[in-house]
Amino acid sequence: MLKKMLTEDVIRIHESAENWQQSIEFACQALLDNGAIEPSYVDAIFRSHQEIGPYYVVGPGIAMPHARPEDGVNRLSLSLTVIKQGVNFDNEENDPVKLLLTLAATDSVSHVEAIQQLVELFMNEEHIEAICNASDTAAVRSIVEQY
Amino acid sequence: MKIMVVCGNGLGTSLMMEMSIKTIVKNLAVTADVDHVDLGSAKGTVCDIFVGTKDITEQLVAQNVEGEIVTLDNMIDKAAMKERLSEALTKLGAL
């Protein structure tokens, strides 16, 4: 499933980001480019961060920005963004964040399989480290292909 | 035993935790109904244990929800998740 969803065009590597806001913009760009989400979806991610905080930072160095289907999702999609130098999300236990997986779901069930595989990936420290240190998108893709 | 996982939108991170928690309670041989909900709907929900990350549980505490509240630092560390859930389950007499 990840293999199918995380094609090379939705994998982006950035050396750094000025702040968490910019890293979210980076993390959503590929899905805006391919029409999977509307700009309103990015706004909704910022809004929920403002209201609730960085709750979508799921583990050490990993964030999964997302909002709700009705916030502007055109199709079920994922994108993967690496910020090599990391960025702080004010989430003490898990900063700095280096890996962002933007999730855009169209309903509450169709993304279940993708989430299951993301959990598997997130628990594989070796793979996460390799992704965060990858020199190009092809190197990231070679790991994602195993899921 | 009813366990409710809470997150901001009720479909991403809570689903992630729900899957791990289902495995954990099964391993602990506890019969529990595990579901997920968004923060806005949590207040009116009746359950024994609420689970969420710090940002979420702080708000649950502020909302005075009824039930044990389990706070997680992250959603990937299954060992910590098991430890904290076990504490709550013991307190409720389910373990």
PDB file of C-alpha atoms in Angstrom:
ATOM      1  CA  MET A   1       0.000   0.000   0.000  1.00  0.00           C
ATOM      2  CA  LEU A   2       2.769   2.483   0.927  1.00  0.00           C
ATOM      3  CA  LYS A   3       4.616   1.260  -2.129  1.00  0.00           C
ATOM      4  CA  LYS A   4       1.649   2.258  -4.262  1.00  0.00           C
ATOM      5  CA  MET A   5       0.957   5.562  -2.517  1.00  0.00           C
ATOM      6  CA  LEU A   6       4.458   6.920  -1.948  1.00  0.00           C
ATOM      7  CA  THR A   7       5.667   7.243  -5.496  1.00  0.00           C
ATOM      8  CA  GLU A   8       8.806   9.259  -6.107  1.00  0.00           C
ATOM      9  CA  ASP A   9       6.896  12.422  -7.068  1.00  0.00           C
ATOM     10  CA  VAL A  10       5.455  12.709  -3.534  1.00  0.00           C
ATOM     11  CA  ILE A  11       8.805  12.177  -1.812  1.00  0.00           C
ATOM     12  CA  ARG A  12      10.675  15.413  -1.103  1.00  0.00           C
ATOM     13  CA  ILE A  13      13.954  16.099   0.671  1.00  0.00           C
ATOM     14  CA  HIS A  14      14.800  19.505   2.146  1.00  0.00           C
ATOM     15  CA  GLU A  15      18.035  20.458   3.843  1.00  0.00           C
ATOM     16  CA  SER A  16      16.252  22.586   6.444  1.00  0.00           C
ATOM     17  CA  ALA A  17      13.064  24.474   7.280  1.00  0.00           C
ATOM     18  CA  GLU A  18      12.829  27.840   9.023  1.00  0.00           C
ATOM     19  CA  ASN A  19      10.172  26.631  11.442  1.00  0.00           C
ATOM     20  CA  TRP A  20       7.464  24.016  11.830  1.00  0.00           C
ATOM     21  CA  GLN A  21       5.061  26.094   9.761  1.00  0.00           C
ATOM     22  CA  GLN A  22       7.381  25.988   6.785  1.00  0.00           C
ATOM     23  CA  SER A  23       7.962  22.269   7.246  1.00  0.00           C
ATOM     24  CA  ILE A  24       4.175  21.714   7.054  1.00  0.00           C
ATOM     25  CA  GLU A  25       4.078  23.750   3.854  1.00  0.00           C
ATOM     26  CA  PHE A  26       6.906  21.632   2.450  1.00  0.00           C
ATOM     27  CA  ALA A  27       5.125  18.479   3.550  1.00  0.00           C
ATOM     28  CA  CYS A  28       1.894  19.438   1.756  1.00  0.00           C
ATOM     29  CA  GLN A  29       3.428  20.800  -1.448  1.00  0.00           C
ATOM     30  CA  ALA A  30       3.579  17.518  -3.379  1.00  0.00           C
ATOM     31  CA  LEU A  31      -0.115  16.843  -2.721  1.00  0.00           C
ATOM     32  CA  LEU A  32      -1.046  20.374  -3.785  1.00  0.00           C
ATOM     33  CA  ASP A  33       1.037  19.913  -6.933  1.00  0.00           C
ATOM     34  CA  ASN A  34      -0.704  16.695  -7.933  1.00  0.00           C
ATOM     35  CA  GLY A  35      -4.178  17.926  -6.986  1.00  0.00           C
ATOM     36  CA  ALA A  36      -4.802  15.415  -4.170  1.00  0.00           C
ATOM     37  CA  ILE A  37      -5.600  18.211  -1.722  1.00  0.00           C
ATOM     38  CA  GLU A  38      -6.817  21.813  -1.857  1.00  0.00           C
ATOM     39  CA  PRO A  39      -5.029  24.732  -0.140  1.00  0.00           C
ATOM     40  CA  SER A  40      -7.870  24.673   2.421  1.00  0.00           C
ATOM     41  CA  TYR A  41      -6.497  21.348   3.699  1.00  0.00           C
ATOM     42  CA  VAL A  42      -3.198  22.996   4.630  1.00  0.00           C
ATOM     43  CA  ASP A  43      -5.109  25.775   6.405  1.00  0.00           C
ATOM     44  CA  ALA A  44      -7.033  23.139   8.354  1.00  0.00           C
ATOM     45  CA  ILE A  45      -3.795  21.490   9.528  1.00  0.00           C
ATOM     46  CA  PHE A  46      -2.563  24.847  10.828  1.00  0.00           C
ATOM     47  CA  ARG A  47      -5.908  25.478  12.487  1.00  0.00           C
ATOM     48  CA  SER A  48      -5.928  22.183  14.369  1.00  0.00           C
ATOM     49  CA  HIS A  49      -2.350  22.784  15.481  1.00  0.00           C
ATOM     50  CA  GLN A  50      -3.394  26.154  16.824  1.00  0.00           C
ATOM     51  CA  GLU A  51      -6.374  24.679  18.632  1.00  0.00           C
ATOM     52  CA  ILE A  52      -4.888  21.474  19.984  1.00  0.00           C
ATOM     53  CA  GLY A  53      -1.105  21.659  19.630  1.00  0.00           C
ATOM     54  CA  PRO A  54       1.404  19.384  17.907  1.00  0.00           C
ATOM     55  CA  TYR A  55      -0.544  16.202  18.671  1.00  0.00           C
ATOM     56  CA  TYR A  56       0.246  14.790  15.220  1.00  0.00           C
ATOM     57  CA  VAL A  57       3.913  14.381  16.142  1.00  0.00           C
ATOM     58  CA  VAL A  58       3.607  10.638  16.524  1.00  0.00           C
ATOM     59  CA  GLY A  59       7.034   9.640  17.791  1.00  0.00           C
ATOM     60  CA  PRO A  60      10.683  10.658  18.039  1.00  0.00           C
ATOM     61  CA  GLY A  61      11.430  12.731  14.937  1.00  0.00           C
ATOM     62  CA  ILE A  62       8.220  11.812  13.134  1.00  0.00           C
ATOM     63  CA  ALA A  63       5.103  13.865  12.386  1.00  0.00           C
ATOM     64  CA  MET A  64       1.953  12.926  10.512  1.00  0.00           C
ATOM     65  CA  PRO A  65       0.195  16.180   9.578  1.00  0.00           C
ATOM     66  CA  HIS A  66      -3.430  15.652   8.594  1.00  0.00           C
ATOM     67  CA  ALA A  67      -6.879  17.210   8.812  1.00  0.00           C
ATOM     68  CA  ARG A  68     -10.326  15.861   8.005  1.00  0.00           C
ATOM     69  CA  PRO A  69     -11.716  14.590   4.681  1.00  0.00           C
ATOM     70  CA  GLU A  70     -14.110  17.539   4.394  1.00  0.00           C
ATOM     71  CA  ASP A  71     -11.254  20.047   4.761  1.00  0.00           C
ATOM     72  CA  GLY A  72     -10.297  19.683   1.108  1.00  0.00           C
ATOM     73  CA  VAL A  73      -9.242  16.163   0.154  1.00  0.00           C
ATOM     74  CA  ASN A  74      -9.741  15.137  -3.479  1.00  0.00           C
ATOM     75  CA  ARG A  75      -8.376  11.628  -3.155  1.00  0.00           C
ATOM     76  CA  LEU A  76      -6.757   9.343  -0.591  1.00  0.00           C
ATOM     77  CA  SER A  77      -3.074  10.203  -0.593  1.00  0.00           C
ATOM     78  CA  LEU A  78       0.175  10.353   1.319  1.00  0.00           C
ATOM     79  CA  SER A  79       3.378  12.302   0.869  1.00  0.00           C
ATOM     80  CA  LEU A  80       6.757  11.887   2.519  1.00  0.00           C
ATOM     81  CA  THR A  81       9.046  14.811   3.346  1.00  0.00           C
ATOM     82  CA  VAL A  82      12.460  14.758   4.967  1.00  0.00           C
ATOM     83  CA  ILE A  83      13.865  17.859   6.678  1.00  0.00           C
ATOM     84  CA  LYS A  84      17.482  16.811   7.079  1.00  0.00           C
ATOM     85  CA  GLN A  85      18.435  19.230   9.832  1.00  0.00           C
ATOM     86  CA  GLY A  86      15.160  18.710  11.665  1.00  0.00           C
ATOM     87  CA  VAL A  87      12.688  21.264  12.942  1.00  0.00           C
ATOM     88  CA  ASN A  88      11.158  21.870  16.364  1.00  0.00           C
ATOM     89  CA  PHE A  89       7.441  21.399  16.905  1.00  0.00           C
ATOM     90  CA  ASP A  90       7.418  22.303  20.612  1.00  0.00           C
ATOM     91  CA  ASN A  91       6.886  18.647  21.354  1.00  0.00           C
ATOM     92  CA  GLU A  92       9.647  18.060  23.926  1.00  0.00           C
ATOM     93  CA  GLU A  93       9.612  14.282  23.867  1.00  0.00           C
ATOM     94  CA  ASN A  94       9.846  13.977  20.108  1.00  0.00           C
ATOM     95  CA  ASP A  95      11.676  17.041  18.726  1.00  0.00           C
ATOM     96  CA  PRO A  96      13.417  17.624  16.378  1.00  0.00           C
ATOM     97  CA  VAL A  97      11.135  16.320  13.654  1.00  0.00           C
ATOM     98  CA  LYS A  98      12.923  15.106  10.539  1.00  0.00           C
ATOM     99  CA  LEU A  99      10.266  13.021   8.832  1.00  0.00           C
ATOM    100  CA  LEU A 100       6.797  14.251   7.882  1.00  0.00           C
ATOM    101  CA  LEU A 101       4.115  12.014   6.402  1.00  0.00           C
ATOM    102  CA  THR A 102       1.152  14.065   5.247  1.00  0.00           C
ATOM    103  CA  LEU A 103      -2.021  12.021   5.254  1.00  0.00           C
ATOM    104  CA  ALA A 104      -5.110  12.981   3.285  1.00  0.00           C
ATOM    105  CA  ALA A 105      -8.055  10.646   3.859  1.00  0.00           C
ATOM    106  CA  THR A 106     -11.378  10.686   2.034  1.00  0.00           C
ATOM    107  CA  ASP A 107     -13.341   8.890   4.763  1.00  0.00           C
ATOM    108  CA  SER A 108     -12.688   7.125   8.035  1.00  0.00           C
ATOM    109  CA  VAL A 109     -11.997   3.635   6.666  1.00  0.00           C
ATOM    110  CA  SER A 110     -10.141   3.684   3.346  1.00  0.00           C
ATOM    111  CA  HIS A 111      -6.834   4.705   4.910  1.00  0.00           C
ATOM    112  CA  VAL A 112      -6.759   1.996   7.583  1.00  0.00           C
ATOM    113  CA  GLU A 113      -4.351  -0.221   5.663  1.00  0.00           C
ATOM    114  CA  ALA A 114      -2.021   2.702   4.957  1.00  0.00           C
ATOM    115  CA  ILE A 115      -1.970   3.596   8.673  1.00  0.00           C
ATOM    116  CA  GLN A 116      -1.195  -0.003   9.611  1.00  0.00           C
ATOM    117  CA  GLN A 117       1.819   0.009   7.333  1.00  0.00           C
ATOM    118  CA  LEU A 118       2.915   3.445   8.509  1.00  0.00           C
ATOM    119  CA  VAL A 119       2.953   2.140  12.097  1.00  0.00           C
ATOM    120  CA  GLU A 120       5.123  -0.757  10.932  1.00  0.00           C
ATOM    121  CA  LEU A 121       7.476   1.645   9.192  1.00  0.00           C
ATOM    122  CA  PHE A 122       7.608   4.036  12.173  1.00  0.00           C
ATOM    123  CA  MET A 123       8.567   1.159  14.467  1.00  0.00           C
ATOM    124  CA  ASN A 124      11.459   0.152  12.246  1.00  0.00           C
ATOM    125  CA  GLU A 125      14.219   2.427  13.536  1.00  0.00           C
ATOM    126  CA  GLU A 126      16.683   1.271  10.940  1.00  0.00           C
ATOM    127  CA  HIS A 127      14.382   2.198   8.066  1.00  0.00           C
ATOM    128  CA  ILE A 128      13.459   5.537   9.635  1.00  0.00           C
ATOM    129  CA  GLU A 129      17.112   6.427  10.061  1.00  0.00           C
ATOM    130  CA  ALA A 130      17.904   5.427   6.485  1.00  0.00           C
ATOM    131  CA  ILE A 131      15.043   7.582   5.203  1.00  0.00           C
ATOM    132  CA  CYS A 132      16.130  10.594   7.253  1.00  0.00           C
ATOM    133  CA  ASN A 133      19.708  10.274   5.995  1.00  0.00           C
ATOM    134  CA  ALA A 134      18.828   9.505   2.373  1.00  0.00           C
ATOM    135  CA  SER A 135      20.745  11.562  -0.169  1.00  0.00           C
ATOM    136  CA  ASP A 136      18.029  11.393  -2.824  1.00  0.00           C
ATOM    137  CA  THR A 137      14.383  10.451  -3.309  1.00  0.00           C
ATOM    138  CA  ALA A 138      15.340   7.174  -5.006  1.00  0.00           C
ATOM    139  CA  ALA A 139      17.019   6.046  -1.787  1.00  0.00           C
ATOM    140  CA  VAL A 140      13.836   6.828   0.163  1.00  0.00           C
ATOM    141  CA  ARG A 141      11.766   5.057  -2.433  1.00  0.00           C
ATOM    142  CA  SER A 142      13.859   1.893  -2.148  1.00  0.00           C
ATOM    143  CA  ILE A 143      12.855   1.612   1.524  1.00  0.00           C
ATOM    144  CA  VAL A 144       9.208   2.514   0.989  1.00  0.00           C
ATOM    145  CA  GLU A 145       8.996  -0.203  -1.668  1.00  0.00           C
ATOM    146  CA  GLN A 146       9.276  -2.799   1.083  1.00  0.00           C
ATOM    147  CA  TYR A 147       5.860  -1.834   2.481  1.00  0.00           C
TER     148      TYR A 147
ATOM    149  CA  MET B   1     -13.997  -2.513  29.677  1.00  0.00           C
ATOM    150  CA  LYS B   2     -14.292   0.300  27.204  1.00  0.00           C
ATOM    151  CA  ILE B   3     -11.163   2.104  26.006  1.00  0.00           C
ATOM    152  CA  MET B   4     -11.456   5.254  23.939  1.00  0.00           C
ATOM    153  CA  VAL B   5      -8.497   6.662  22.018  1.00  0.00           C
ATOM    154  CA  VAL B   6      -8.757  10.394  21.464  1.00  0.00           C
ATOM    155  CA  CYS B   7      -7.033  12.603  18.902  1.00  0.00           C
ATOM    156  CA  GLY B   8      -7.573  15.954  17.269  1.00  0.00           C
ATOM    157  CA  ASN B   9      -9.414  14.809  14.201  1.00  0.00           C
ATOM    158  CA  GLY B  10     -10.457  11.338  15.214  1.00  0.00           C
ATOM    159  CA  LEU B  11      -9.102   9.575  12.158  1.00  0.00           C
ATOM    160  CA  GLY B  12      -5.337   9.646  11.912  1.00  0.00           C
ATOM    161  CA  THR B  13      -3.275   9.393  15.011  1.00  0.00           C
ATOM    162  CA  SER B  14      -6.058   7.899  17.130  1.00  0.00           C
ATOM    163  CA  LEU B  15      -6.478   5.110  14.610  1.00  0.00           C
ATOM    164  CA  MET B  16      -2.762   4.487  14.849  1.00  0.00           C
ATOM    165  CA  MET B  17      -2.958   4.152  18.648  1.00  0.00           C
ATOM    166  CA  GLU B  18      -6.147   2.127  18.483  1.00  0.00           C
ATOM    167  CA  MET B  19      -4.428  -0.563  16.439  1.00  0.00           C
ATOM    168  CA  SER B  20      -1.545  -0.858  18.888  1.00  0.00           C
ATOM    169  CA  ILE B  21      -3.846  -0.849  21.908  1.00  0.00           C
ATOM    170  CA  LYS B  22      -6.016  -3.608  20.460  1.00  0.00           C
ATOM    171  CA  THR B  23      -2.930  -5.781  20.190  1.00  0.00           C
ATOM    172  CA  ILE B  24      -1.835  -4.903  23.722  1.00  0.00           C
ATOM    173  CA  VAL B  25      -5.147  -5.697  25.445  1.00  0.00           C
ATOM    174  CA  LYS B  26      -5.339  -8.948  23.517  1.00  0.00           C
ATOM    175  CA  ASN B  27      -1.877  -9.870  24.772  1.00  0.00           C
ATOM    176  CA  LEU B  28      -2.896  -8.941  28.296  1.00  0.00           C
ATOM    177  CA  ALA B  29      -5.962 -11.172  27.919  1.00  0.00           C
ATOM    178  CA  VAL B  30      -8.288  -8.318  28.829  1.00  0.00           C
ATOM    179  CA  THR B  31     -11.648  -8.168  27.100  1.00  0.00           C
ATOM    180  CA  ALA B  32     -11.976  -4.581  25.992  1.00  0.00           C
ATOM    181  CA  ASP B  33     -13.864  -2.640  23.443  1.00  0.00           C
ATOM    182  CA  VAL B  34     -11.399  -0.210  21.823  1.00  0.00           C
ATOM    183  CA  ASP B  35     -12.603   2.666  19.713  1.00  0.00           C
ATOM    184  CA  HIS B  36     -11.444   6.143  18.682  1.00  0.00           C
ATOM    185  CA  VAL B  37     -13.037   9.554  18.724  1.00  0.00           C
ATOM    186  CA  ASP B  38     -12.089  13.189  18.108  1.00  0.00           C
ATOM    187  CA  LEU B  39     -11.457  15.551  20.995  1.00  0.00           C
ATOM    188  CA  GLY B  40     -14.667  17.501  20.429  1.00  0.00           C
ATOM    189  CA  SER B  41     -16.808  14.382  20.889  1.00  0.00           C
ATOM    190  CA  ALA B  42     -14.885  12.903  23.823  1.00  0.00           C
ATOM    191  CA  LYS B  43     -16.650  14.819  26.571  1.00  0.00           C
ATOM    192  CA  GLY B  44     -19.995  13.136  26.092  1.00  0.00           C
ATOM    193  CA  THR B  45     -18.477   9.696  25.673  1.00  0.00           C
ATOM    194  CA  VAL B  46     -18.919   7.125  28.411  1.00  0.00           C
ATOM    195  CA  CYS B  47     -15.927   4.821  28.807  1.00  0.00           C
ATOM    196  CA  ASP B  48     -13.499   3.432  31.381  1.00  0.00           C
ATOM    197  CA  ILE B  49     -10.203   4.624  29.958  1.00  0.00           C
ATOM    198  CA  PHE B  50      -9.299   7.526  27.697  1.00  0.00           C
ATOM    199  CA  VAL B  51      -5.945   7.344  25.895  1.00  0.00           C
ATOM    200  CA  GLY B  52      -4.191  10.177  24.098  1.00  0.00           C
ATOM    201  CA  THR B  53      -0.965  12.119  23.738  1.00  0.00           C
ATOM    202  CA  LYS B  54      -0.170  14.942  26.144  1.00  0.00           C
ATOM    203  CA  ASP B  55      -1.755  17.755  24.102  1.00  0.00           C
ATOM    204  CA  ILE B  56      -4.996  15.810  24.049  1.00  0.00           C
ATOM    205  CA  THR B  57      -5.132  14.463  27.593  1.00  0.00           C
ATOM    206  CA  GLU B  58      -4.423  17.898  29.074  1.00  0.00           C
ATOM    207  CA  GLN B  59      -7.637  19.041  27.451  1.00  0.00           C
ATOM    208  CA  LEU B  60      -9.515  15.954  28.630  1.00  0.00           C
ATOM    209  CA  VAL B  61      -8.436  16.758  32.178  1.00  0.00           C
ATOM    210  CA  ALA B  62      -9.610  20.345  31.677  1.00  0.00           C
ATOM    211  CA  GLN B  63     -12.951  19.028  30.395  1.00  0.00           C
ATOM    212  CA  ASN B  64     -13.369  16.842  33.493  1.00  0.00           C
ATOM    213  CA  VAL B  65     -14.186  13.706  31.522  1.00  0.00           C
ATOM    214  CA  GLU B  66     -15.177  10.732  33.643  1.00  0.00           C
ATOM    215  CA  GLY B  67     -12.743   7.855  33.417  1.00  0.00           C
ATOM    216  CA  GLU B  68      -9.098   6.991  33.816  1.00  0.00           C
ATOM    217  CA  ILE B  69      -6.846   9.083  31.591  1.00  0.00           C
ATOM    218  CA  VAL B  70      -3.727   7.514  30.109  1.00  0.00           C
ATOM    219  CA  THR B  71      -1.166   9.921  28.630  1.00  0.00           C
ATOM    220  CA  LEU B  72       1.360   8.778  26.049  1.00  0.00           C
ATOM    221  CA  ASP B  73       4.550  10.589  25.018  1.00  0.00           C
ATOM    222  CA  ASN B  74       4.454   9.001  21.621  1.00  0.00           C
ATOM    223  CA  MET B  75       2.395   6.544  19.624  1.00  0.00           C
ATOM    224  CA  ILE B  76       5.163   4.279  18.467  1.00  0.00           C
ATOM    225  CA  ASP B  77       6.589   3.029  21.754  1.00  0.00           C
ATOM    226  CA  LYS B  78       4.455  -0.044  22.391  1.00  0.00           C
ATOM    227  CA  ALA B  79       6.346  -0.951  25.563  1.00  0.00           C
ATOM    228  CA  ALA B  80       5.479   2.358  27.249  1.00  0.00           C
ATOM    229  CA  MET B  81       1.932   2.061  25.958  1.00  0.00           C
ATOM    230  CA  LYS B  82       1.572  -1.385  27.500  1.00  0.00           C
ATOM    231  CA  GLU B  83       3.047  -0.239  30.802  1.00  0.00           C
ATOM    232  CA  ARG B  84       0.720   2.746  31.181  1.00  0.00           C
ATOM    233  CA  LEU B  85      -2.345   0.854  30.033  1.00  0.00           C
ATOM    234  CA  SER B  86      -1.572  -1.953  32.461  1.00  0.00           C
ATOM    235  CA  GLU B  87      -1.396   0.556  35.314  1.00  0.00           C
ATOM    236  CA  ALA B  88      -4.832   1.908  34.447  1.00  0.00           C
ATOM    237  CA  LEU B  89      -6.299  -1.575  33.961  1.00  0.00           C
ATOM    238  CA  THR B  90      -4.908  -2.675  37.323  1.00  0.00           C
ATOM    239  CA  LYS B  91      -6.386   0.367  38.988  1.00  0.00           C
ATOM    240  CA  LEU B  92      -9.763  -0.511  37.506  1.00  0.00           C
ATOM    241  CA  GLY B  93      -9.423  -4.112  38.631  1.00  0.00           C
ATOM    242  CA  ALA B  94      -9.303  -5.584  35.143  1.00  0.00           C
ATOM    243  CA  LEU B  95      -5.825  -6.998  35.606  1.00  0.00           C
TER     244      LEU B  95
END
